[in-house]
Amino acid sequence: MKFEVLTIFPEIIECYIKHGVLGKALNKGIVEVKVYNLRDFTSDKHKKVDDYPYGGGAGMVMQIEPFYNAIMHLKADEKPRKLVLLSPQGRKFTQKLAQKFMEESKAMVLICGRYEGIDERVKAFVDEEVSIGDYVLSGGELAALVIIDSVVRLIPGALGDELSAVEDSFMKGFLDYPHYTRPEDFKGMKVPEVLLSGDHKKIALWRKRQALKNTLKNRPDLLKNLSPEDMRILKELC
Ligand SMILES: COC(=O)c1ccnc(N)c1
């Protein structure tokens, strides 16, 4: 899978992708990330990317020209790619959308805005607008990294052979179960006995109960299409 990121701060992306799962996936060749500086697609000597808003108002607006020039440059190879604008006005990014992107897109262009926003006419050249949550950021770069990270983790082979339970549970519609590791007793804070029992059936049931309990407490909105078994467990918790 290939990600092409349009930004005025390439170093934000380049620094993050070197580490952890993403770094390993890059080294394995499972994913490719190319970062383009929008300033390289300007036509003035000051490499200007923004200007004052028509109609007045605070702040600056990013101009369409650098985005247009960068998008046309990428499209010159005529390869299919999904163009995604990161913005607070977009549709909500979820684990399910991460899975859809991983399954459907061989290449994604992640377009990062800054300042007070970008010229509305840029949207004529994108496939969709995506938000990572109900808040405003100083730039789309963090959102681009969230999308790259969560999509890459889903690519077969990216996580080695241990697919994280987190993706699995989110895909099933509830939060993750609690995790513990050594020591067994830290200043009197003990690991739950069941996890030391070696009884895998009991452990699986305990983890499911804890996951449903966490979800009921923090994200009841996720509890929609539970299986009859999960519903039975949930009813016991209420
Ligand atoms: C400038 O971009 C943002 O503020 C942004 C992008 C994606 N999701 C958000 N919630 C905010």
XYZ file of N, CA and C and ligand atoms in Angstrom:
725
model
N 0.856 -1.185 0.000
C 0.000 0.000 0.000
C 0.892 1.234 0.000
N 0.430 2.271 -0.722
C 1.241 3.485 -0.824
C 0.451 4.685 -0.304
N 1.096 5.484 0.537
C 0.513 6.742 0.993
C 1.341 7.893 0.441
N 0.654 8.889 -0.131
C 1.327 10.122 -0.559
C 0.720 11.254 0.259
N 1.557 11.991 0.974
C 1.056 13.016 1.888
C 1.435 14.405 1.373
N 0.432 15.279 1.264
C 0.680 16.673 0.861
C 0.614 17.540 2.116
N 1.689 18.258 2.415
C 1.790 19.020 3.647
C 2.812 20.144 3.496
N 2.754 21.146 4.382
C 3.838 22.152 4.380
C 4.854 21.813 5.468
N 4.599 20.727 6.210
C 5.557 20.302 7.244
C 5.916 18.832 7.056
N 6.638 18.482 6.006
C 6.988 17.069 5.739
C 7.682 16.385 6.914
N 8.431 17.148 7.673
C 9.214 16.537 8.768
C 8.308 15.924 9.834
N 7.100 16.460 9.986
C 6.176 15.871 10.982
C 5.880 14.416 10.599
N 5.620 14.214 9.321
C 5.279 12.852 8.834
C 6.539 11.976 8.842
N 7.627 12.513 8.275
C 8.854 11.712 8.104
C 9.399 11.225 9.443
N 9.265 12.063 10.475
C 9.812 11.686 11.790
C 9.012 10.528 12.365
N 7.699 10.620 12.316
C 6.841 9.622 12.980
C 6.932 8.243 12.323
N 7.007 8.219 10.969
C 6.864 6.919 10.283
C 8.115 6.041 10.428
N 9.188 6.613 10.985
C 10.416 5.797 11.114
C 10.308 4.791 12.262
N 9.345 5.010 13.155
C 9.357 4.236 14.413
C 8.301 3.133 14.448
N 8.547 2.129 15.334
C 7.527 1.134 15.663
C 7.034 0.316 14.489
N 5.749 -0.016 14.569
C 5.115 -0.886 13.567
C 5.255 -0.279 12.180
N 5.097 1.034 12.087
C 5.183 1.707 10.784
C 6.595 1.574 10.204
N 7.594 1.782 11.068
C 8.983 1.661 10.618
C 9.270 0.266 10.096
N 8.761 -0.743 10.819
C 8.982 -2.144 10.418
C 8.272 -2.430 9.088
N 7.055 -1.904 8.965
C 6.286 -2.143 7.733
C 6.976 -1.480 6.537
N 7.566 -0.316 6.773
C 8.312 0.370 5.702
C 9.531 -0.468 5.313
N 10.246 -0.960 6.330
C 11.467 -1.758 6.046
C 11.131 -3.064 5.334
N 9.936 -3.621 5.684
C 9.530 -4.878 5.038
C 8.997 -4.634 3.625
N 8.768 -3.352 3.297
C 8.214 -3.049 1.970
C 6.719 -3.274 1.888
N 6.087 -3.465 3.076
C 4.618 -3.673 3.095
C 3.903 -2.374 2.761
N 4.561 -1.256 3.128
C 3.931 0.046 2.861
C 4.999 1.037 2.388
N 4.560 1.968 1.569
C 5.454 3.039 1.097
C 4.795 4.367 1.435
N 5.563 5.292 1.981
C 5.027 6.621 2.310
C 5.896 7.662 1.617
N 5.273 8.455 0.738
C 6.019 9.546 0.088
C 5.407 10.860 0.542
N 6.243 11.771 0.986
C 5.760 13.057 1.513
C 6.159 14.167 0.552
N 5.177 15.037 0.228
C 5.422 16.143 -0.705
C 5.186 17.463 0.019
N 6.140 18.376 -0.128
C 6.011 19.704 0.475
C 5.231 20.597 -0.486
N 4.082 21.072 -0.028
C 3.236 21.914 -0.887
C 3.995 23.160 -1.361
N 4.971 23.595 -0.604
C 5.720 24.791 -1.008
C 6.505 24.547 -2.302
N 6.757 23.254 -2.586
C 7.470 22.942 -3.844
C 6.550 23.062 -5.059
N 5.267 23.317 -4.788
C 4.300 23.423 -5.883
C 3.728 24.829 -5.979
N 4.495 25.792 -5.456
C 4.077 27.200 -5.557
C 4.821 27.821 -6.745
N 4.346 29.015 -7.143
C 4.990 29.621 -8.326
C 5.664 30.952 -8.000
N 5.649 31.346 -6.722
C 6.329 32.607 -6.393
C 7.605 32.356 -5.601
N 8.469 33.359 -5.599
C 9.806 33.132 -4.994
C 9.727 32.947 -3.483
N 8.623 33.470 -2.882
C 8.489 33.308 -1.423
C 7.793 32.003 -1.050
N 7.416 31.211 -2.109
C 6.754 29.920 -1.858
C 5.530 30.095 -0.958
N 4.754 31.100 -1.319
C 3.573 31.447 -0.516
C 2.485 30.385 -0.678
N 1.862 29.974 0.453
C 0.822 28.934 0.370
C -0.521 29.422 0.912
N -0.551 30.651 1.438
C -1.797 31.108 2.041
C -2.035 32.575 1.703
N -3.257 33.022 1.969
C -3.592 34.435 1.730
C -4.781 34.806 2.615
N -5.128 36.092 2.594
C -6.226 36.564 3.443
C -7.557 36.041 2.904
N -8.519 35.773 3.783
C -9.815 35.223 3.324
C -10.670 36.259 2.609
N -11.262 35.876 1.474
C -12.289 36.742 0.864
C -13.432 36.839 1.871
N -14.038 38.032 1.943
C -15.155 38.200 2.873
C -14.672 38.563 4.273
N -13.359 38.661 4.455
C -12.830 39.072 5.761
C -12.829 37.925 6.764
N -12.469 38.238 7.995
C -12.417 37.225 9.062
C -10.976 37.006 9.506
N -10.840 36.287 10.619
C -9.501 36.102 11.214
C -8.718 35.058 10.431
N -7.417 35.097 10.570
C -6.535 34.055 10.064
C -6.352 34.084 8.557
N -5.587 33.078 8.098
C -5.247 32.960 6.692
C -5.870 31.679 6.130
N -6.038 31.672 4.817
C -6.602 30.490 4.143
C -5.559 29.951 3.159
N -5.409 28.626 3.129
C -4.425 28.050 2.201
C -4.963 28.124 0.777
N -4.103 28.555 -0.147
C -4.534 28.778 -1.527
C -4.659 27.461 -2.294
N -5.510 27.473 -3.303
C -5.758 26.244 -4.075
C -4.579 25.845 -4.963
N -3.830 26.807 -5.472
C -2.831 26.503 -6.510
C -1.806 25.417 -6.124
N -1.163 25.506 -4.945
C -0.193 24.448 -4.575
C -0.850 23.068 -4.478
N -2.072 23.023 -3.947
C -2.774 21.729 -3.862
C -3.050 21.202 -5.280
N -3.561 22.080 -6.130
C -3.894 21.685 -7.509
C -2.641 21.181 -8.235
N -1.563 21.937 -8.144
C -0.318 21.548 -8.834
C 0.221 20.216 -8.307
N 0.131 20.024 -6.985
C 0.644 18.767 -6.398
C -0.226 17.580 -6.833
N -1.534 17.774 -6.806
C -2.460 16.684 -7.190
C -2.268 16.331 -8.666
N -2.130 17.330 -9.539
C -1.909 17.059 -10.972
C -0.570 16.340 -11.190
N 0.425 16.722 -10.376
C 1.739 16.061 -10.469
C 1.607 14.572 -10.134
N 0.862 14.266 -9.081
C 0.688 12.860 -8.672
C -0.116 12.090 -9.716
N -1.156 12.758 -10.254
C -2.069 12.076 -11.185
C -1.404 11.820 -12.548
N -0.257 12.439 -12.785
C 0.403 12.314 -14.104
C 0.718 10.845 -14.429
N 0.912 10.018 -13.384
C 1.239 8.594 -13.658
C -0.021 7.771 -13.950
N -1.166 8.436 -13.867
C -2.461 7.826 -14.208
C -2.766 6.545 -13.430
N -2.089 6.372 -12.281
C -2.404 5.200 -11.430
C -3.588 5.562 -10.520
N -4.443 4.564 -10.196
C -5.595 4.856 -9.322
C -5.128 5.177 -7.908
N -5.780 6.173 -7.309
C -5.479 6.514 -5.912
C -6.686 7.201 -5.300
N -6.885 7.042 -3.995
C -7.987 7.703 -3.291
C -7.430 8.964 -2.662
N -8.079 10.104 -2.993
C -7.620 11.397 -2.457
C -8.478 11.778 -1.258
N -7.850 11.912 -0.111
C -8.576 12.180 1.128
C -8.104 13.504 1.727
N -9.058 14.410 1.947
C -8.747 15.676 2.620
C -9.026 15.497 4.105
N -8.064 15.800 4.956
C -8.246 15.717 6.414
C -8.829 17.040 6.889
N -9.986 16.963 7.523
C -10.636 18.197 7.979
C -11.669 17.895 9.065
N -11.898 18.870 9.994
C -12.915 18.662 11.042
C -14.325 18.500 10.467
N -14.510 18.907 9.218
C -15.841 18.823 8.591
C -16.070 17.470 7.909
N -15.078 16.586 7.990
C -15.213 15.332 7.250
C -16.053 14.295 7.960
N -16.244 13.153 7.267
C -16.951 12.053 7.922
C -16.003 11.416 8.941
N -16.610 10.879 10.014
C -15.821 10.392 11.154
C -14.987 9.162 10.781
N -13.711 9.193 11.109
C -12.814 8.063 10.868
C -12.997 7.045 11.990
N -13.220 5.779 11.598
C -13.408 4.711 12.602
C -12.563 3.505 12.193
N -12.534 2.502 13.064
C -11.792 1.278 12.744
C -12.360 0.632 11.479
N -13.682 0.711 11.351
C -14.316 0.122 10.162
C -13.869 0.842 8.889
N -13.720 2.189 8.972
C -13.269 2.941 7.787
C -11.804 2.624 7.501
N -11.027 2.406 8.566
C -9.623 1.999 8.370
C -9.573 0.679 7.600
N -10.435 -0.260 8.015
C -10.491 -1.572 7.342
C -10.887 -1.401 5.884
N -11.871 -0.514 5.626
C -12.341 -0.272 4.249
C -11.218 0.328 3.403
N -10.515 1.287 3.941
C -9.390 1.894 3.206
C -8.348 0.824 2.882
N -8.035 -0.030 3.870
C -6.997 -1.047 3.661
C -7.429 -2.016 2.568
N -8.712 -2.391 2.577
C -9.198 -3.385 1.603
C -9.365 -2.804 0.205
N -9.762 -1.516 0.132
C -10.170 -0.962 -1.167
C -9.121 -0.098 -1.859
N -8.164 0.432 -1.094
C -7.262 1.400 -1.731
C -5.823 0.891 -1.787
N -5.284 0.819 -2.994
C -3.867 0.443 -3.137
C -2.997 1.657 -2.835
N -3.564 2.852 -3.111
C -2.786 4.082 -2.881
C -3.729 5.177 -2.404
N -3.259 5.916 -1.399
C -4.066 7.010 -0.843
C -3.233 8.279 -0.810
N -3.870 9.393 -1.194
C -3.238 10.709 -1.050
C -3.899 11.384 0.146
N -3.093 11.750 1.142
C -3.632 12.397 2.355
C -3.261 13.877 2.306
N -4.291 14.703 2.223
C -4.092 16.143 1.993
C -4.256 16.901 3.301
N -3.186 17.540 3.736
C -3.166 18.186 5.059
C -3.281 19.709 4.919
N -4.328 20.236 5.547
C -4.528 21.685 5.584
C -3.909 22.257 6.855
N -3.788 23.608 6.865
C -3.296 24.328 8.044
C -4.058 25.647 8.132
N -3.576 26.509 9.071
C -4.166 27.846 9.222
C -5.659 27.737 9.499
N -6.447 28.628 8.938
C -7.897 28.628 9.199
C -8.623 27.700 8.231
N -7.871 26.964 7.457
C -8.570 26.075 6.536
C -7.973 26.229 5.148
N -8.596 25.553 4.199
C -8.067 25.615 2.840
C -9.173 26.078 1.909
N -8.775 26.619 0.758
C -9.735 27.113 -0.225
C -10.717 25.988 -0.577
N -11.992 26.288 -0.496
C -13.060 25.283 -0.688
C -12.928 24.577 -2.041
N -12.350 25.249 -3.015
C -12.283 24.692 -4.370
C -11.350 23.472 -4.444
N -10.519 23.283 -3.412
C -9.648 22.080 -3.391
C -10.514 20.825 -3.352
N -11.682 20.942 -2.705
C -12.543 19.758 -2.522
C -13.044 19.193 -3.861
N -12.962 19.997 -4.915
C -13.394 19.499 -6.240
C -12.440 18.414 -6.741
N -11.250 18.327 -6.120
C -10.234 17.374 -6.605
C -10.011 16.210 -5.645
N -10.851 16.127 -4.581
C -10.656 15.026 -3.636
C -11.835 14.062 -3.691
N -11.593 12.820 -3.219
C -12.666 11.805 -3.221
C -13.500 11.891 -1.949
N -12.826 12.178 -0.837
C -13.597 12.327 0.393
C -12.857 13.126 1.452
N -13.651 13.613 2.391
C -13.149 14.454 3.479
C -13.318 13.626 4.765
N -12.251 13.523 5.556
C -12.302 12.655 6.745
C -11.840 13.421 7.985
N -12.595 13.226 9.086
C -12.241 13.824 10.371
C -11.892 12.709 11.351
N -10.889 12.937 12.193
C -10.544 11.893 13.176
C -11.270 12.126 14.499
N -12.122 13.177 14.573
C -12.861 13.390 15.828
C -13.421 14.799 15.877
N -14.214 15.056 16.928
C -14.894 16.360 16.999
C -14.027 17.394 17.693
N -12.956 17.783 17.022
C -12.072 18.810 17.571
C -11.237 19.374 16.407
N -10.706 20.570 16.617
C -9.885 21.210 15.582
C -8.407 21.058 15.947
N -7.601 20.751 14.949
C -6.144 20.629 15.165
C -5.451 21.795 14.461
N -4.167 21.992 14.718
C -3.481 23.094 14.038
C -3.109 22.682 12.615
N -3.201 21.347 12.354
C -2.911 20.919 10.997
C -3.412 19.510 10.761
N -3.565 19.158 9.520
C -4.078 17.825 9.181
C -3.035 16.712 9.317
N -1.781 17.082 9.610
C -0.694 16.077 9.638
C -0.944 14.996 10.694
N -1.385 15.423 11.898
C -1.658 14.409 12.941
C -2.750 13.449 12.478
N -3.767 13.996 11.827
C -4.865 13.153 11.331
C -4.351 12.196 10.254
N -3.471 12.685 9.402
C -2.890 11.827 8.354
C -2.124 10.668 8.989
N -1.387 10.978 10.052
C -0.621 9.920 10.745
C -1.548 8.913 11.416
N -2.657 9.392 11.970
C -3.637 8.476 12.578
C -4.149 7.503 11.527
N -4.456 8.020 10.354
C -4.984 7.159 9.287
C -3.912 6.176 8.808
N -2.699 6.677 8.567
C -1.617 5.780 8.106
C -1.389 4.680 9.131
N -1.253 5.066 10.408
C -0.941 4.099 11.469
C -2.034 3.036 11.573
N -3.290 3.480 11.634
C -4.387 2.511 11.862
C -4.621 1.631 10.628
N -4.396 2.154 9.432
C -4.576 1.334 8.220
C -3.423 0.337 8.068
N -2.197 0.793 8.295
C -1.032 -0.100 8.120
C -1.117 -1.289 9.073
N -1.595 -1.051 10.306
C -1.680 -2.151 11.288
C -2.579 -3.277 10.784
N -3.479 -2.931 9.868
C -4.438 -3.939 9.380
C -3.908 -4.725 8.187
N -2.781 -4.258 7.607
C -2.240 -4.952 6.428
C -1.623 -6.282 6.866
N -2.060 -7.406 6.275
C -1.501 -8.715 6.663
C 0.031 -8.683 6.674
N 0.597 -9.129 7.812
C 2.064 -9.177 7.901
C 2.667 -7.962 8.566
N 1.868 -6.876 8.699
C 2.432 -5.633 9.263
C 2.751 -5.796 10.739
N 1.882 -6.539 11.458
C 2.090 -6.688 12.910
C 2.840 -7.969 13.231
N 3.466 -8.581 12.246
C 4.038 -9.897 12.510
C 2.854 -10.839 12.678
N 2.986 -11.887 13.543
C 1.869 -12.855 13.609
C 0.920 -12.525 14.757
N 1.196 -11.456 15.551
C 0.310 -11.219 16.682
C -0.603 -10.020 16.343
N -1.752 -10.292 15.704
C -2.669 -9.189 15.424
C -3.209 -8.683 16.756
N -3.179 -7.376 16.973
C -3.555 -6.837 18.284
C -5.052 -7.071 18.545
N -5.344 -7.375 19.813
C -6.763 -7.629 20.169
C -7.564 -6.348 19.999
N -6.864 -5.213 20.051
C -7.600 -3.935 20.000
C -8.367 -3.828 18.684
N -7.647 -4.103 17.567
C -8.349 -3.982 16.280
C -9.523 -4.962 16.276
N -9.232 -6.175 16.771
C -10.241 -7.226 16.719
C -11.506 -6.780 17.473
N -11.292 -6.277 18.698
C -12.482 -5.944 19.505
C -13.208 -4.752 18.876
N -12.461 -3.723 18.461
C -13.155 -2.579 17.844
C -13.971 -3.031 16.644
N -13.416 -3.981 15.876
C -14.169 -4.454 14.703
C -15.428 -5.180 15.156
N -15.388 -5.776 16.361
C -16.569 -6.511 16.826
C -17.538 -5.582 17.554
N -17.119 -4.296 17.762
C -18.063 -3.347 18.330
C -17.935 -3.116 19.808
N -16.757 -3.427 20.417
C -16.575 -2.996 21.814
C -15.098 -2.717 22.092
N -14.837 -2.161 23.262
C -13.477 -1.727 23.611
C -12.608 -2.920 24.002
N -11.334 -2.688 24.202
C -10.388 -3.753 24.492
C -10.509 -4.201 25.952
N -9.981 -5.388 26.249
C -9.961 -5.865 27.639
C -8.683 -5.327 28.316
N -8.633 -5.379 29.688
C -7.430 -4.908 30.394
C -6.228 -5.822 30.119
N -5.028 -5.252 30.100
C -3.813 -6.039 29.874
C -2.919 -5.954 31.117
N -2.199 -7.025 31.417
C -1.251 -7.048 32.537
C 0.014 -7.776 32.112
N 1.142 -7.430 32.731
C 2.370 -8.198 32.539
C 3.172 -8.132 33.838
N 4.359 -8.774 33.860
C 5.136 -8.837 35.106
C 5.402 -7.432 35.648
N 5.487 -7.244 36.991
C 5.435 -8.277 38.029
C 3.987 -8.643 38.374
N 3.798 -9.770 39.012
C 2.467 -10.194 39.468
C 1.919 -9.245 40.526
N 2.833 -8.728 41.393
C 2.391 -7.862 42.501
C 3.272 -6.615 42.488
N 2.686 -5.498 42.206
C 3.418 -4.225 42.184
C 2.895 -3.350 43.302
N 3.659 -3.248 44.413
C 3.249 -2.444 45.588
C 1.849 -2.823 46.063
N 1.558 -4.132 46.018
C 0.261 -4.607 46.519
C -0.818 -4.622 45.455
N -0.510 -4.103 44.276
C -1.493 -4.126 43.178
C -1.273 -5.425 42.399
N -2.209 -6.367 42.603
C -2.006 -7.713 42.069
C -2.671 -7.904 40.701
N -2.061 -8.799 39.912
C -2.675 -9.212 38.637
C -3.886 -10.106 38.968
N -5.026 -9.933 38.281
C -6.198 -10.780 38.555
C -5.839 -12.274 38.490
N -6.271 -13.024 39.515
C -5.934 -14.443 39.648
C -6.240 -15.238 38.370
N -7.374 -14.927 37.759
C -7.810 -15.725 36.599
C -6.728 -15.739 35.517
N -5.975 -14.635 35.392
C -4.961 -14.551 34.325
C -3.751 -15.425 34.622
N -3.650 -15.882 35.886
C -2.525 -16.758 36.277
C -2.951 -18.217 36.282
N -4.261 -18.441 35.963
C -4.822 -19.800 36.155
C -4.432 -20.762 35.041
N -4.122 -20.244 33.877
C -3.833 -21.131 32.746
C -5.090 -21.715 32.141
N -6.257 -21.349 32.681
C -7.536 -21.848 32.141
C -7.996 -20.900 31.031
N -7.673 -21.266 29.777
C -7.873 -20.332 28.658
C -9.338 -19.981 28.445
N -10.230 -20.947 28.764
C -11.668 -20.669 28.583
C -12.112 -19.606 29.595
N -11.669 -19.807 30.840
C -12.015 -18.843 31.906
C -11.421 -17.466 31.583
N -10.185 -17.468 31.092
C -9.510 -16.197 30.777
C -10.252 -15.467 29.672
N -10.661 -16.223 28.631
C -11.381 -15.598 27.506
C -12.695 -14.999 27.989
N -13.393 -15.724 28.878
C -14.676 -15.214 29.384
C -14.436 -13.964 30.242
N -13.412 -14.019 31.082
C -13.092 -12.847 31.931
C -12.781 -11.636 31.052
N -11.997 -11.856 30.008
C -11.617 -10.733 29.128
C -12.841 -10.164 28.428
N -13.729 -11.031 27.991
C -14.938 -10.551 27.312
C -15.789 -9.722 28.277
N -15.953 -10.237 29.520
C -16.747 -9.498 30.529
C -16.144 -8.126 30.786
N -14.798 -8.086 30.923
C -14.116 -6.815 31.194
C -14.267 -5.854 30.013
N -14.162 -6.395 28.807
C -14.283 -5.539 27.604
C -15.685 -4.948 27.531
N -16.682 -5.781 27.812
C -18.073 -5.291 27.754
C -18.335 -4.302 28.891
N -17.720 -4.570 30.057
C -17.894 -3.666 31.211
C -17.277 -2.296 30.880
N -16.078 -2.316 30.289
C -15.410 -1.044 29.905
C -16.245 -0.290 28.876
N -16.796 -1.072 27.920
C -17.561 -0.433 26.846
C -18.852 0.163 27.389
N -19.504 -0.573 28.287
C -20.750 -0.074 28.914
C -20.476 1.219 29.655
N -19.316 1.279 30.312
C -18.961 2.463 31.130
C -18.552 3.655 30.255
N -17.676 3.397 29.269
C -17.086 4.538 28.539
C -17.666 4.796 27.152
N -18.180 3.726 26.494
C -18.667 3.911 25.118
C -19.894 3.053 24.866
N -20.986 3.307 25.655
C -22.226 2.529 25.448
C -22.757 2.641 24.017
N -22.356 3.727 23.321
C -22.828 3.907 21.937
C -22.328 2.807 21.000
N -21.257 2.112 21.426
C -20.702 1.050 20.554
C -21.506 -0.253 20.670
N -22.319 -0.346 21.764
C -22.992 -1.633 22.038
C -24.250 -1.766 21.196
N -24.076 -2.018 19.880
C -25.258 -2.110 19.021
C -25.535 -3.554 18.606
N -24.649 -4.120 17.762
C -24.976 -5.441 17.189
C -24.241 -6.566 17.918
N -24.593 -6.722 19.220
C -23.913 -7.775 19.991
C -24.477 -9.147 19.653
N -23.647 -10.165 19.768
C -24.130 -11.544 19.577
C -25.002 -11.891 20.793
N -25.858 -12.921 20.658
C -26.699 -13.318 21.803
C -25.871 -13.640 23.051
N -24.700 -14.275 22.844
C -23.810 -14.627 23.971
C -23.295 -13.354 24.646
N -22.839 -12.386 23.834
C -22.317 -11.129 24.404
C -23.448 -10.367 25.099
N -24.636 -10.422 24.514
C -25.798 -9.750 25.133
C -26.093 -10.377 26.495
N -25.971 -11.732 26.577
C -26.227 -12.427 27.860
C -25.232 -11.950 28.912
N -23.959 -11.859 28.508
C -22.909 -11.418 29.439
C -23.185 -9.987 29.879
N -23.585 -9.147 28.898
C -23.847 -7.736 29.213
C -24.993 -7.612 30.215
N -26.022 -8.433 30.026
C -27.180 -8.360 30.936
C -26.773 -8.726 32.360
N -25.818 -9.654 32.467
C -25.345 -10.034 33.812
C -24.655 -8.840 34.490
N -24.053 -7.977 33.645
C -23.291 -6.844 34.201
C -24.204 -5.719 34.655
N -25.436 -5.726 34.097
C -26.322 -4.570 34.412
C -27.086 -4.807 35.746
C -6.559 21.015 10.095
O -7.111 19.697 10.242
C -7.876 19.480 11.347
O -8.057 20.352 12.195
C -8.514 18.149 11.479
C -8.308 17.152 10.513
C -8.947 15.928 10.706
N -9.732 15.682 11.770
C -9.944 16.653 12.678
N -10.780 16.389 13.731
C -9.342 17.906 12.571
